Tab-separated table of C-alpha atoms in Angstrom:
chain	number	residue	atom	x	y	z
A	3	UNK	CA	-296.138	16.218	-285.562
A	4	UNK	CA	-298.527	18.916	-286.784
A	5	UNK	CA	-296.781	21.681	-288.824
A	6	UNK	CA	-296.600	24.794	-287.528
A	7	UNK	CA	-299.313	27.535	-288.660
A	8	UNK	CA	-297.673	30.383	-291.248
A	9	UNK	CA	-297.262	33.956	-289.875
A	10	UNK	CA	-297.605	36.827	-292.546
A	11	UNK	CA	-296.847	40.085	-291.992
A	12	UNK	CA	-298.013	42.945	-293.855
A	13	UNK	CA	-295.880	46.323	-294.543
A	14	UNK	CA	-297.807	49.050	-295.267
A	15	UNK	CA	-301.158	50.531	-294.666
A	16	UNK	CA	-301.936	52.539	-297.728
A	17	UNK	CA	-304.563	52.030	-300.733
A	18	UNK	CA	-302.455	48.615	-301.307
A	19	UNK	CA	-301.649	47.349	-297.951
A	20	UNK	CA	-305.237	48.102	-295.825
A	21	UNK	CA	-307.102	46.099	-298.642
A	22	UNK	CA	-304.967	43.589	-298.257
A	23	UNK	CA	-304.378	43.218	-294.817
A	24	UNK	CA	-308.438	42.742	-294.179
A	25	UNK	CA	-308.225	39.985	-297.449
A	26	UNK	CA	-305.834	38.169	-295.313
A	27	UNK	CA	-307.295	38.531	-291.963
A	28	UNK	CA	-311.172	38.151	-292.816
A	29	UNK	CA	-309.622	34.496	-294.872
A	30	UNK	CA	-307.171	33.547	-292.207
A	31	UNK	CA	-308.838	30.235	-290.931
A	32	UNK	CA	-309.568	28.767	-294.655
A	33	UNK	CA	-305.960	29.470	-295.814
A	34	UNK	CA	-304.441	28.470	-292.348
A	35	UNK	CA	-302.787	31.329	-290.850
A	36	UNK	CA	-301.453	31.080	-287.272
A	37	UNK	CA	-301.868	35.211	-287.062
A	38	UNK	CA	-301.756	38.241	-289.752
A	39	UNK	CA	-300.004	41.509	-288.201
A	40	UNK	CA	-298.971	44.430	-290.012
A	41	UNK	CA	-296.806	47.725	-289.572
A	42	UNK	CA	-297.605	50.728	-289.715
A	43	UNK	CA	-294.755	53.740	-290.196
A	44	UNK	CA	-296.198	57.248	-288.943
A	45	UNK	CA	-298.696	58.104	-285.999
A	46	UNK	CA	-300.805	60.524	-287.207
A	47	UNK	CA	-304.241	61.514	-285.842
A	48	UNK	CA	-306.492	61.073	-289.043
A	49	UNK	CA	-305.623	57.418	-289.425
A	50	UNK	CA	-306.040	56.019	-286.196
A	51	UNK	CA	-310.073	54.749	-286.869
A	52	UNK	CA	-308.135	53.119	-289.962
A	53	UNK	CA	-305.827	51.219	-287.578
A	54	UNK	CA	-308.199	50.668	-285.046
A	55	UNK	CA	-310.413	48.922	-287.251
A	56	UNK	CA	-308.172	46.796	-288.685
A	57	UNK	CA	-307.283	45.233	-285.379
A	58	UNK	CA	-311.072	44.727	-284.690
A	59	UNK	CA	-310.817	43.332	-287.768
A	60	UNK	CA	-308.228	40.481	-286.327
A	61	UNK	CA	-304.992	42.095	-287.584
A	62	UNK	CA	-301.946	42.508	-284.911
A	63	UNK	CA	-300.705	45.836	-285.165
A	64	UNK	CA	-296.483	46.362	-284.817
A	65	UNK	CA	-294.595	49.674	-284.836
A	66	UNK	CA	-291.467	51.209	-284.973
A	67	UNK	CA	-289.947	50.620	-281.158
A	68	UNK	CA	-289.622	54.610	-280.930
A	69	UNK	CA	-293.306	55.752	-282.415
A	70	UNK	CA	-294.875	53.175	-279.978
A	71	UNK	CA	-295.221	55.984	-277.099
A	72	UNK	CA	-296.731	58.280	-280.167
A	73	UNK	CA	-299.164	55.722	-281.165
A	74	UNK	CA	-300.074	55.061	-277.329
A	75	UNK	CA	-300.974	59.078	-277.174
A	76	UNK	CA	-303.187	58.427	-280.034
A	77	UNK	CA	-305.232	55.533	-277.969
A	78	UNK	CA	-303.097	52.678	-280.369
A	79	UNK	CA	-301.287	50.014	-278.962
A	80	UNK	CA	-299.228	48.355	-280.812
A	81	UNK	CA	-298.317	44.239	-279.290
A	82	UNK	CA	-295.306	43.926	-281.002
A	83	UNK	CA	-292.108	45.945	-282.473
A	84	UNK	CA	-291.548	45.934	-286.159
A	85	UNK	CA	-288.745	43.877	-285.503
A	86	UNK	CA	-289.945	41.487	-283.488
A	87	UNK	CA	-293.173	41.092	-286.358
A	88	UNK	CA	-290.415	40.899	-289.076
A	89	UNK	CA	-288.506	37.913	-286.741
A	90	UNK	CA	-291.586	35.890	-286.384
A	91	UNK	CA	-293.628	36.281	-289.598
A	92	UNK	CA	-292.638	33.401	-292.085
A	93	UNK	CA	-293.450	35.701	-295.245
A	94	UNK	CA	-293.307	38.915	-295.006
A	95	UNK	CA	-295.119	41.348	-297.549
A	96	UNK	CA	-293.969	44.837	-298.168
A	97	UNK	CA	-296.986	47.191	-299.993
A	98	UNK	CA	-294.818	50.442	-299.854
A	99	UNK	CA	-292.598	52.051	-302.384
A	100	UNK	CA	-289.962	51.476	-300.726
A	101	UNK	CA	-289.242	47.297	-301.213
A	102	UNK	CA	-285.925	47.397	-302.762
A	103	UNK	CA	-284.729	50.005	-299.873
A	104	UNK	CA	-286.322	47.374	-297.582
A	105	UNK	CA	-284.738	44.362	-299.180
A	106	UNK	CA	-280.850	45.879	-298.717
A	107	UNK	CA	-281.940	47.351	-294.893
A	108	UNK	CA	-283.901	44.160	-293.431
A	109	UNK	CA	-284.639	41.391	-295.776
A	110	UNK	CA	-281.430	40.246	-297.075
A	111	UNK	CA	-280.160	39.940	-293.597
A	112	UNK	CA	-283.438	38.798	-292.594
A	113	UNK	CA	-283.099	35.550	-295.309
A	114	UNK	CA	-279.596	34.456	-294.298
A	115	UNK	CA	-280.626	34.054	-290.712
A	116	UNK	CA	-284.151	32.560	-291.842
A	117	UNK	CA	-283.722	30.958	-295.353
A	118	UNK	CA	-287.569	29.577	-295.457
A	119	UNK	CA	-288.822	32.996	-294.965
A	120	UNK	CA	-290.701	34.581	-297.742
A	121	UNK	CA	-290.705	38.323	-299.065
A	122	UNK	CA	-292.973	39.778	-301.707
A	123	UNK	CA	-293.144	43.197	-302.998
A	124	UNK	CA	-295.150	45.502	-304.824
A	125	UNK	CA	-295.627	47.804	-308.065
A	126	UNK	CA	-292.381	48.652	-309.873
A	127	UNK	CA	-289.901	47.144	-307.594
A	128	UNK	CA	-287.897	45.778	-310.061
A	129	UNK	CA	-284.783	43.391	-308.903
A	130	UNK	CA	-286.786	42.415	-305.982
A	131	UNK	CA	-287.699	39.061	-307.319
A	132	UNK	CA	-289.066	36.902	-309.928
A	133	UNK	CA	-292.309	39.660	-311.571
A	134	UNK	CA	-295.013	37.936	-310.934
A	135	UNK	CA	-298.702	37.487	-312.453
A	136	UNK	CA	-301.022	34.488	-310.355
A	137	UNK	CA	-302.277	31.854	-313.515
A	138	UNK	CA	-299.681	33.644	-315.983
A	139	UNK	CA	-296.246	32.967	-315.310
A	140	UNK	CA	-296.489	30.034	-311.881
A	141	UNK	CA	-294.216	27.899	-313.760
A	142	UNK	CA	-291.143	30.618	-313.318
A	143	UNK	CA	-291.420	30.558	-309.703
A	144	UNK	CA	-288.415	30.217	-307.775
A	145	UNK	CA	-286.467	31.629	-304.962
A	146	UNK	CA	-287.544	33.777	-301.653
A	147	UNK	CA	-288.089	36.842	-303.524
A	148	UNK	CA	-291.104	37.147	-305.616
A	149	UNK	CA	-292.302	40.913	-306.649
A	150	UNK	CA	-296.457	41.126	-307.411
A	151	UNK	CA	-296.305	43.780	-310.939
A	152	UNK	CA	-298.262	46.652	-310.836
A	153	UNK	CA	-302.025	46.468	-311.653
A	154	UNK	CA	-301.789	48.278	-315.259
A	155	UNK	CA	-298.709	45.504	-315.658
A	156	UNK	CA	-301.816	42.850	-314.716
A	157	UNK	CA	-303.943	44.631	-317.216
A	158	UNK	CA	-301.217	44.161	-320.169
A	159	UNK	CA	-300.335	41.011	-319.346
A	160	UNK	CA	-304.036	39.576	-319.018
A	161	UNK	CA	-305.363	40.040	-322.476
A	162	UNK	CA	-301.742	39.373	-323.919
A	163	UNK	CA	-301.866	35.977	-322.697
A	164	UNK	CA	-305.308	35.015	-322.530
A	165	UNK	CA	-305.985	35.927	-326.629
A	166	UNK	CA	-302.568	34.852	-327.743
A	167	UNK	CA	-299.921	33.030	-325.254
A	168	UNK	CA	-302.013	30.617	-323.891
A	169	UNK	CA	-303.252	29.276	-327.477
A	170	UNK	CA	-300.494	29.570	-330.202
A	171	UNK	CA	-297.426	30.531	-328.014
A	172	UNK	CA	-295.374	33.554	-327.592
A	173	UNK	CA	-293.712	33.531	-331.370
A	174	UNK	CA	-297.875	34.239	-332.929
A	175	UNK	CA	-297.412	37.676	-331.052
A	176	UNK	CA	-296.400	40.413	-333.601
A	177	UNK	CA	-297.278	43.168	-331.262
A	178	UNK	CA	-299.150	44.538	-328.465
A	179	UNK	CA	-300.029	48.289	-328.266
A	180	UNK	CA	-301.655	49.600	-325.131
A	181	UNK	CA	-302.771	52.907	-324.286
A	182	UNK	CA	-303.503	53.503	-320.507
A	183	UNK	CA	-305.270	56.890	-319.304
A	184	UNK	CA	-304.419	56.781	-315.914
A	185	UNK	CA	-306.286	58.382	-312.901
A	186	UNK	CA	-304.569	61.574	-311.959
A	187	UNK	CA	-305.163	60.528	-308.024
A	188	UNK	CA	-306.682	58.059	-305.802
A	189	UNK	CA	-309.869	59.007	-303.596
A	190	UNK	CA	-308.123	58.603	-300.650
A	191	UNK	CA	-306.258	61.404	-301.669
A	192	UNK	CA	-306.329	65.162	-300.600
A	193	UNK	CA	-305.698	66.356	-304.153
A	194	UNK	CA	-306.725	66.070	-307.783
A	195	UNK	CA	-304.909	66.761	-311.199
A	196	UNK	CA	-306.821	70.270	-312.892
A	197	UNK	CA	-305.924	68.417	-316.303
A	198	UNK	CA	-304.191	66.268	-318.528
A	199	UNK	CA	-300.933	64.938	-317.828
A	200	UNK	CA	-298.660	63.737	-320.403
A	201	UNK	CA	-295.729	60.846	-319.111
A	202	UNK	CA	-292.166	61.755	-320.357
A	203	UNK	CA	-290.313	59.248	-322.410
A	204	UNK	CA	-287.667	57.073	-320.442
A	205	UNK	CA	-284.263	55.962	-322.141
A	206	UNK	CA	-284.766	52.589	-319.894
A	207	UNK	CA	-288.004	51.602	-320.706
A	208	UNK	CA	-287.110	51.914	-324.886
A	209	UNK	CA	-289.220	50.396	-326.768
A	210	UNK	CA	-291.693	49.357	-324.118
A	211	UNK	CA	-292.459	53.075	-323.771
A	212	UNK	CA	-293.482	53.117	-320.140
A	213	UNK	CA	-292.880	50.850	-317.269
A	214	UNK	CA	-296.047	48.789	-317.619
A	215	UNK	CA	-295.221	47.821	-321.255
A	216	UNK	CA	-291.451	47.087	-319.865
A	217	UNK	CA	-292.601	45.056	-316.801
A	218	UNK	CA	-295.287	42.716	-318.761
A	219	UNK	CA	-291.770	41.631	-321.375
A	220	UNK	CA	-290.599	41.564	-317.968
A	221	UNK	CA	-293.378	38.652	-316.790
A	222	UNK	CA	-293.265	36.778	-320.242
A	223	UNK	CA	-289.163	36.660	-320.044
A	224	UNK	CA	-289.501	34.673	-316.753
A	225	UNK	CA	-291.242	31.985	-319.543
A	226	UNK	CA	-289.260	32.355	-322.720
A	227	UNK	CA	-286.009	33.128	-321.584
A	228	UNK	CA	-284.371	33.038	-324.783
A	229	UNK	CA	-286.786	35.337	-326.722
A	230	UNK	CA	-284.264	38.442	-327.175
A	231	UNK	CA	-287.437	40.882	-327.822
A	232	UNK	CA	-290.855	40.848	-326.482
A	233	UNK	CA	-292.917	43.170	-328.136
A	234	UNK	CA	-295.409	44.872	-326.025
A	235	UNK	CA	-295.436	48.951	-326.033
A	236	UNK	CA	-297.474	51.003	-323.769
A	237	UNK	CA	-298.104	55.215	-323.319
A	238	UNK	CA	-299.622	56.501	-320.360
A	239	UNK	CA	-301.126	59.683	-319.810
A	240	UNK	CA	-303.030	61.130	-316.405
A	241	UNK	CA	-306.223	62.032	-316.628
A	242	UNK	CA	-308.176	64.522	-313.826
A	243	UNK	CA	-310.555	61.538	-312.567
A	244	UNK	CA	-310.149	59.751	-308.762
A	245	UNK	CA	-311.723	56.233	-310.119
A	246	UNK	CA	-310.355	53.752	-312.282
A	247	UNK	CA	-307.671	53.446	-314.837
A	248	UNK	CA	-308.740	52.702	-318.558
A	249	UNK	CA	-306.795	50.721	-321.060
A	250	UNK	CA	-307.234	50.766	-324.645
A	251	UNK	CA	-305.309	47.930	-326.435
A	252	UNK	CA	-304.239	46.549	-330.109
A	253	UNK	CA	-302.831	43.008	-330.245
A	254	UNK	CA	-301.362	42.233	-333.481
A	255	UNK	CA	-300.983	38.468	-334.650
A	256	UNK	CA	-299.080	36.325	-336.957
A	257	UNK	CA	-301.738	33.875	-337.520
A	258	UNK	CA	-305.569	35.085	-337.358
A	259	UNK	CA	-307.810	34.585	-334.463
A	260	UNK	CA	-311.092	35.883	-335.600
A	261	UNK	CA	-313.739	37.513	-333.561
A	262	UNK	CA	-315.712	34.512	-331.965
A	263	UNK	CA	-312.548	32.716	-330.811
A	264	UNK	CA	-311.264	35.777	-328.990
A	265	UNK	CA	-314.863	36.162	-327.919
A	266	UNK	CA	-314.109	32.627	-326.819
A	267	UNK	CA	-310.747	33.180	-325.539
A	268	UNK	CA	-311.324	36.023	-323.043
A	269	UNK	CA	-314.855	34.127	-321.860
A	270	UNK	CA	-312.835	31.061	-320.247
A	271	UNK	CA	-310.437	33.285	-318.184
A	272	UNK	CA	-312.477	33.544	-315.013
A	273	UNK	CA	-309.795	36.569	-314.087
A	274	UNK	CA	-311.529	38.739	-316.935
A	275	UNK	CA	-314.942	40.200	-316.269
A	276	UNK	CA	-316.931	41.809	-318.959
A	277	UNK	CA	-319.042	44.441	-318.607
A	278	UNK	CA	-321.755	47.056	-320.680
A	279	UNK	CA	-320.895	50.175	-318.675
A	280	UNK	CA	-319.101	52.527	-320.234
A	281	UNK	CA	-317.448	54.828	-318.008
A	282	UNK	CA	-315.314	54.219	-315.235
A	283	UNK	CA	-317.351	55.849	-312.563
A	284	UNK	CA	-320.192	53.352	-312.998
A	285	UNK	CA	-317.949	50.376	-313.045
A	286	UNK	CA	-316.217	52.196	-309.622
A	287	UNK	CA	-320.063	52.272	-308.479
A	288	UNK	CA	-320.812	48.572	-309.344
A	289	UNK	CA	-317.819	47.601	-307.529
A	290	UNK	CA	-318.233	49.598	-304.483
A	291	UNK	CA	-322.134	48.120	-304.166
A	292	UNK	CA	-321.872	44.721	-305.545
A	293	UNK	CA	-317.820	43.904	-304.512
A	294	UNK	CA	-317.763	40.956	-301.419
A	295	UNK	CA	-314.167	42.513	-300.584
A	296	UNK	CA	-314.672	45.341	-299.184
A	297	UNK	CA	-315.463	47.287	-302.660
A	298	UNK	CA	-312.832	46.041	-304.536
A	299	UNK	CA	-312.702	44.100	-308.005
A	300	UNK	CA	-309.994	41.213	-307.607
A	301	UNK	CA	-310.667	40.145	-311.645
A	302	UNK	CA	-307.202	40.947	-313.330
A	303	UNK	CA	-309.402	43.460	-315.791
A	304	UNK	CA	-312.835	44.721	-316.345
A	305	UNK	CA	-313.146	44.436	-320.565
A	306	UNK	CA	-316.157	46.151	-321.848
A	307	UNK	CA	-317.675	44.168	-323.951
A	308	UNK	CA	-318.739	45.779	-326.659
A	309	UNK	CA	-315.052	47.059	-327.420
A	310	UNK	CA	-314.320	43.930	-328.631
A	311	UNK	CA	-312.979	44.593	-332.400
A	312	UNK	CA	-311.302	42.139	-334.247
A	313	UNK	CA	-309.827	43.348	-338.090
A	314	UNK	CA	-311.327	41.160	-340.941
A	315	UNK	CA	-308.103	38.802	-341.356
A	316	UNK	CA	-307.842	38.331	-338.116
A	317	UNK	CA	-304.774	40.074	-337.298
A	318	UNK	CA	-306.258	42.733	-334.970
A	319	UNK	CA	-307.405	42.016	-331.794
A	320	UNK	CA	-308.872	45.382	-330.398
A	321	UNK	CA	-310.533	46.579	-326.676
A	322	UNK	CA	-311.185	48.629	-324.326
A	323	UNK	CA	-310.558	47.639	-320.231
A	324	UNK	CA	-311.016	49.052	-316.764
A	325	UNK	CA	-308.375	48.482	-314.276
A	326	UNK	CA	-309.241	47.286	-310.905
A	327	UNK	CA	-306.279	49.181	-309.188
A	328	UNK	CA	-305.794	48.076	-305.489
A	329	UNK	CA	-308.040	45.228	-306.479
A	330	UNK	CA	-306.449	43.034	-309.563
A	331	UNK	CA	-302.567	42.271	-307.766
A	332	UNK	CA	-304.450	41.519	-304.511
A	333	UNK	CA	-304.615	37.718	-305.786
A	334	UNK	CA	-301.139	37.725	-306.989
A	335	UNK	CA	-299.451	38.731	-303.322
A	336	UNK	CA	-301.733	36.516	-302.176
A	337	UNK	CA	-300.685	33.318	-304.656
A	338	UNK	CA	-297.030	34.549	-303.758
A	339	UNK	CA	-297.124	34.331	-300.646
A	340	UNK	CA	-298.682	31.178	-300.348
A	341	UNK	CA	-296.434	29.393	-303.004
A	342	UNK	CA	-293.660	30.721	-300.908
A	343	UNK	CA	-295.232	28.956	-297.530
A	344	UNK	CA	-296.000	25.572	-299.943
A	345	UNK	CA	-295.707	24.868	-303.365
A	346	UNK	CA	-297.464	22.169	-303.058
A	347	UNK	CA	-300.927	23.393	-301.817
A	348	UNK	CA	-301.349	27.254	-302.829
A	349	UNK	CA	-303.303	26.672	-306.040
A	350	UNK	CA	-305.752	24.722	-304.004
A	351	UNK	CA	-305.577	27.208	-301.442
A	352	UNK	CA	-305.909	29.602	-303.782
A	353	UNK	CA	-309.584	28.537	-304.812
A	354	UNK	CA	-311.068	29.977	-301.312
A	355	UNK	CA	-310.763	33.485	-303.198
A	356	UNK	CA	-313.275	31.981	-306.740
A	357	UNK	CA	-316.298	33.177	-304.387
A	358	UNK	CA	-314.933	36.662	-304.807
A	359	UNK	CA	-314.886	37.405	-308.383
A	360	UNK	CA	-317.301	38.924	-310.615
A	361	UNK	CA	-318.427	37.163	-313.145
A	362	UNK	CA	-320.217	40.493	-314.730
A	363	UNK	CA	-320.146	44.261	-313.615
């Protein structure tokens, strides 16, 4: 007896969730889907050629039962209730803030009556599930719940494990210092920052410093379990730009790994593209001509070459990297999702998406 195609069902339609929901529909056939719907909270006027498009796109569109007559005054029709898309999907994947609220309203419940069903969440949901980084931490796997880490959490942990974990284990990291100047506000956004904007200090995070340096310790626990202190640090600051995110890093070493074997290092991870640009704007550009997906960057980071500095002993690794925001966790739900459907099959499944990356900006 043929098994039955997977349903996934997409939460959220926002700089996350739309990217996502047309990576999923527009690669349906190749990974096997049986249908890709996705929800969609408030009717409001200025998004409906976003909605519309996404169901040209192949996408079934659900709503809340009581916004469907709003949406139907707004020329939308949605084919199914968010309930009824929630009951039928076999993994469902929630790109709002608000997983965790979602888990304890819907999920939970959701899981005891359907204990194959899948849920993966985004950003800084932390106790949703295992963290999560696709080609990092696979092995630690487990469970229903898997939560895809933020994409400046994707940009610590890439380099981190590419230069060091991945060679000579977690115990040849001494430390890892990254300093990320974020964008002050996405361009789908009515509004930009004037200036600067420094992050306050948070008692939780201690000596990660900010969430992203907390949440990559986070991804490395799932792996060394026993290792009382990871120690990876990040600041953050905003900066009055709509682009990209920009990451400036130190990795510190117990034993040396001079210049050509990082060279060497970051060269075989297909997930780290290397560019000569300078500025984010012109890697933005390069992704918005050149990008197969809809002008996004799925490579975990975009290193600029000629950043590259390691000390004379070896002990410094040093760089500068873009972030591919709403680009870089993209494979990661994706990976999630799929290991949740079949363990078995997602990494080969997974190899439909190798067309997509860069392999220079």
């Amino acid at each position: 007896m043929a098994r039955k195609k997977p349903w996934v069902h997409v939460i959220g339609t926002g700089t996350i969730g739309e990217p996502f929901i047309y990576l999923l529909v527009e690669q349906a056939k190749e990974l096997g889907f049986a249908a890709v719907s996705f929800h969609k909270r408030t009717p409001l006027i200025e998004e409906v050629g976003k909605a519309k498009e996404m169901v040209r796109a192949g996408a079934i569109f659900a709503a809340d039962e009581d916004k469907i007559p709003q949406f139907k005054e707004l020329g939308l029709e949605p084919v199914l209730t968010h309930q009824e898309a929630r009951e039928k999907a076999d993994v469902i994947i929630d790109c709002t803030p608000a997983g965790n609220r979602n888990k304890e309203e819907y999920y939970l419940e959701l899981s005891k009556k359907y204990p194959q069903k899948g849920f993966v969440a985004q950003g800084s949901e932390e106790d949703f599930g295992v963290p999560y980084v696709w080609t990092v931490n696979d092995a630690a796997l487990s469970g229903r719940f898997i939560q895809t880490v933020s994409c400046n959490t994707h940009q610590l942990v890439c380099p981190i494990n590419t230069l060091v974990i991945k060679h000579e284990g977690i115990e040849n990291l001494k430390s890892g210092k990254f300093f990320i100047a974020r964008r002050g506000s996405d361009i789908s956004e009515d509004k930009l920052n004037p200036g600067v904007e420094a992050e306050p200090f948070k008692t939780k995070y201690k000596e990660h410093g900010a969430h992203q340096g907390y949440d990559a310790a986070r991804v490395f626990k799932t792996l060394f379990p026993d290792k009382l202190h990871i120690p990876i640090h990040s600041q953050i600051i905003k900066v009055p730009t709509q682009y990209m995110h920009t990451m400036l890093f130190d990795i510190e070493v117990k034993s040396p790994v001079h210049y050509q074997e990082a060279l060497a290092r970051l060269e075989s991870n297909p997930l780290i593209v290397f560019t000569h640009l300078k500025s984010s704007n012109r890697v933005f550009d390069r992704a918005r001509n050149a990008s197969k997906v809809r002008g996004r960057i799925l490579n975990q980071t975009v290193f600029y070459k000629p950043s590259l500095d390691v000390s004379e002993d070896g002990t410094h690794i040093r760089g500068t990297c873009f972030t591919p925001q709403d680009g870089n966790a993209l494979l990661s739900s994706v990976a999630a999702a799929l290991w949740l459907l079949d363990p078995a099959t997602y990494k080969e499944k997974m190899k439909v998406f190798d067309k997509f990356l860069f392999t220079e900006v």
